[in-house]
GROMACS .gro file of C-alpha atoms in nm:
model
  153
    1PRO     CA    1   0.168  -2.323   2.496
    2LEU     CA    2   0.165  -2.648   2.582
    3ARG     CA    3  -0.089  -2.856   2.733
    4LYS     CA    4  -0.172  -3.213   2.901
    5SER     CA    5  -0.258  -3.486   2.651
    6ILE     CA    6  -0.519  -3.719   2.776
    7VAL     CA    7  -0.222  -3.904   2.911
    8GLY     CA    8  -0.020  -3.640   3.047
    9VAL     CA    9   0.251  -3.586   2.795
   10THR     CA   10   0.241  -3.251   2.641
   11HIS     CA   11   0.202  -3.154   2.324
   12PRO     CA   12   0.136  -2.821   2.143
   13ASN     CA   13  -0.235  -2.748   2.091
   14VAL     CA   14  -0.363  -3.078   2.241
   15PRO     CA   15  -0.636  -3.002   2.550
   16SER     CA   16  -0.671  -3.322   2.770
   17ILE     CA   17  -1.002  -3.464   2.761
   18TYR     CA   18  -0.942  -3.632   3.107
   19PRO     CA   19  -0.701  -3.358   3.276
   20THR     CA   20  -0.747  -3.539   3.617
   21ILE     CA   21  -0.605  -3.892   3.553
   22ASP     CA   22  -0.235  -3.887   3.679
   23THR     CA   23  -0.029  -4.169   3.446
   24ASP     CA   24   0.279  -4.097   3.666
   25PRO     CA   25   0.202  -4.408   3.891
   26ALA     CA   26   0.160  -4.624   3.592
   27TRP     CA   27   0.492  -4.508   3.429
   28ARG     CA   28   0.652  -4.493   3.779
   29THR     CA   29   0.568  -4.841   3.843
   30GLN     CA   30   0.631  -4.983   3.514
   31ALA     CA   31   0.279  -5.145   3.532
   32PHE     CA   32   0.263  -5.273   3.228
   33LYS     CA   33   0.580  -5.456   3.251
   34GLY     CA   34   0.580  -5.755   3.039
   35GLN     CA   35   0.268  -5.740   2.856
   36VAL     CA   36   0.212  -5.696   2.511
   37VAL     CA   37  -0.040  -5.417   2.396
   38LEU     CA   38  -0.220  -5.456   2.009
   39VAL     CA   39  -0.354  -5.074   1.961
   40VAL     CA   40  -0.542  -5.057   1.663
   41GLY     CA   41  -0.610  -4.756   1.490
   42ALA     CA   42  -0.279  -4.584   1.662
   43SER     CA   43  -0.232  -4.318   1.394
   44ARG     CA   44  -0.363  -4.059   1.573
   45GLY     CA   45  -0.599  -3.937   1.858
   46ILE     CA   46  -0.649  -4.161   2.135
   47GLY     CA   47  -0.544  -4.440   1.969
   48GLN     CA   48  -0.150  -4.278   1.930
   49MET     CA   49  -0.196  -4.136   2.286
   50ALA     CA   50  -0.326  -4.524   2.432
   51ALA     CA   51   0.014  -4.610   2.268
   52LEU     CA   52   0.239  -4.383   2.434
   53PHE     CA   53   0.085  -4.456   2.716
   54TYR     CA   54   0.122  -4.845   2.760
   55ALA     CA   55   0.448  -4.782   2.624
   56LYS     CA   56   0.579  -4.542   2.908
   57ALA     CA   57   0.424  -4.781   3.121
   58GLY     CA   58   0.655  -5.075   3.055
   59ALA     CA   59   0.437  -5.269   2.777
   60SER     CA   60   0.567  -5.412   2.415
   61VAL     CA   61   0.285  -5.258   2.189
   62ALA     CA   62   0.215  -5.313   1.827
   63ILE     CA   63   0.055  -4.999   1.691
   64ALA     CA   64  -0.188  -5.080   1.399
   65GLY     CA   65  -0.328  -4.849   1.144
   66ARG     CA   66  -0.339  -4.815   0.744
   67ASN     CA   67  -0.049  -4.575   0.652
   68GLN     CA   68   0.279  -4.693   0.680
   69ASP     CA   69   0.457  -4.359   0.646
   70THR     CA   70   0.228  -4.216   0.990
   71LEU     CA   71   0.283  -4.554   1.172
   72ASP     CA   72   0.656  -4.500   1.141
   73ARG     CA   73   0.586  -4.152   1.263
   74VAL     CA   74   0.372  -4.277   1.586
   75LYS     CA   75   0.659  -4.524   1.621
   76ALA     CA   76   0.944  -4.250   1.640
   77ALA     CA   77   0.803  -4.045   1.843
   78ILE     CA   78   0.678  -4.290   2.121
   79GLU     CA   79   1.107  -4.351   2.107
   80ASP     CA   80   1.160  -4.010   2.155
   81GLU     CA   81   0.912  -4.030   2.468
   82LYS     CA   82   1.093  -4.364   2.596
   83ALA     CA   83   1.410  -4.457   2.414
   84ASP     CA   84   1.350  -4.804   2.555
   85ALA     CA   85   0.997  -4.862   2.388
   86GLN     CA   86   0.928  -5.243   2.240
   87ILE     CA   87   0.756  -5.120   1.925
   88MET     CA   88   0.604  -5.307   1.610
   89THR     CA   89   0.437  -5.149   1.360
   90CYS     CA   90   0.146  -5.331   1.200
   91ARG     CA   91   0.012  -5.166   0.833
   92VAL     CA   92  -0.363  -5.322   0.859
   93ASP     CA   93  -0.667  -5.191   0.733
   94VAL     CA   94  -0.946  -5.412   1.006
   95LYS     CA   95  -1.186  -5.401   0.700
   96ASP     CA   96  -0.917  -5.714   0.600
   97SER     CA   97  -1.015  -5.990   0.782
   98GLN     CA   98  -0.724  -6.194   0.653
   99ALA     CA   99  -0.452  -5.887   0.670
  100ALA     CA  100  -0.608  -5.865   1.057
  101GLN     CA  101  -0.515  -6.217   1.148
  102ASP     CA  102  -0.173  -6.170   0.970
  103ALA     CA  103  -0.118  -5.858   1.210
  104VAL     CA  104  -0.211  -6.054   1.519
  105GLU     CA  105   0.003  -6.324   1.433
  106SER     CA  106   0.294  -6.125   1.344
  107ILE     CA  107   0.293  -5.974   1.737
  108MET     CA  108   0.276  -6.347   1.836
  109ARG     CA  109   0.585  -6.495   1.636
  110ARG     CA  110   0.764  -6.160   1.788
  111TRP     CA  111   0.627  -6.142   2.179
  112GLU     CA  112   0.468  -6.478   2.204
  113ARG     CA  113   0.156  -6.329   2.370
  114LEU     CA  114  -0.090  -6.062   2.322
  115ASP     CA  115  -0.257  -5.956   2.649
  116ILE     CA  116  -0.463  -5.611   2.586
  117LEU     CA  117  -0.630  -5.520   2.237
  118ILE     CA  118  -0.741  -5.133   2.240
  119ALA     CA  119  -0.985  -5.158   1.929
  120ASN     CA  120  -0.977  -4.803   1.843
  121SER     CA  121  -1.041  -4.811   1.474
  122GLY     CA  122  -1.340  -4.608   1.290
  123ALA     CA  123  -1.375  -4.438   0.982
  124ILE     CA  124  -1.626  -4.129   0.877
  125ASN     CA  125  -1.788  -4.188   0.551
  126PRO     CA  126  -1.809  -3.846   0.343
  127PHE     CA  127  -2.210  -3.745   0.325
  128ASP     CA  128  -2.453  -3.499   0.129
  129LYS     CA  129  -2.556  -3.208   0.414
  130SER     CA  130  -2.862  -3.142   0.210
  131GLU     CA  131  -2.945  -3.534   0.218
  132LEU     CA  132  -2.947  -3.490   0.595
  133ILE     CA  133  -3.095  -3.173   0.580
  134TRP     CA  134  -3.379  -3.297   0.439
  135ARG     CA  135  -3.393  -3.657   0.634
  136LEU     CA  136  -3.412  -3.401   1.005
  137ARG     CA  137  -3.680  -3.182   0.826
  138SER     CA  138  -3.877  -3.478   0.725
  139VAL     CA  139  -3.887  -3.608   1.100
  140GLY     CA  140  -4.008  -3.281   1.239
  141ASP     CA  141  -4.259  -3.314   0.972
  142LEU     CA  142  -4.393  -3.627   1.097
  143ASN     CA  143  -4.310  -3.537   1.493
  144ARG     CA  144  -4.578  -3.230   1.419
  145GLU     CA  145  -4.843  -3.445   1.233
  146THR     CA  146  -4.811  -3.677   1.502
  147ASN     CA  147  -4.843  -3.402   1.758
  148ASN     CA  148  -5.140  -3.260   1.581
  149SER     CA  149  -5.332  -3.606   1.565
  150ASN     CA  150  -5.286  -3.678   1.923
  151GLY     CA  151  -5.391  -3.320   2.005
  152ARG     CA  152  -5.712  -3.393   1.827
  153ALA     CA  153  -5.820  -3.709   1.965
   0.00000   0.00000   0.00000
């Protein structure tokens, strides 16, 4: 079944994390018309939905991420929702400060301003679960030793 996404747009299998937010007034009044928004981490999830929200509310939106193919798909999806959306893609890894600066400069060349930055980037590093379990057990052992020694005092 279709469910409301975080910005009120229906998407299959996307439960809303903000079911009570009413986005219609911002869209109806074009509350962000004339504003330029940069959404970092716009390839999926909250970043993608934020880009869609601002575009539907009238903003010009630059979407940034590491994969150009994914950014192109997000841009097309936003344009499907709002045909006259002003969207540009910025392929950038924000860990590269020069690439991030170049992205902002390209936004400034196109729209001559940047009003809102949504810094929605992050990374998850793979880790060895056995190491995590060992660390948690060590903390548990330390807590027990501390509690036992405090009880004897």
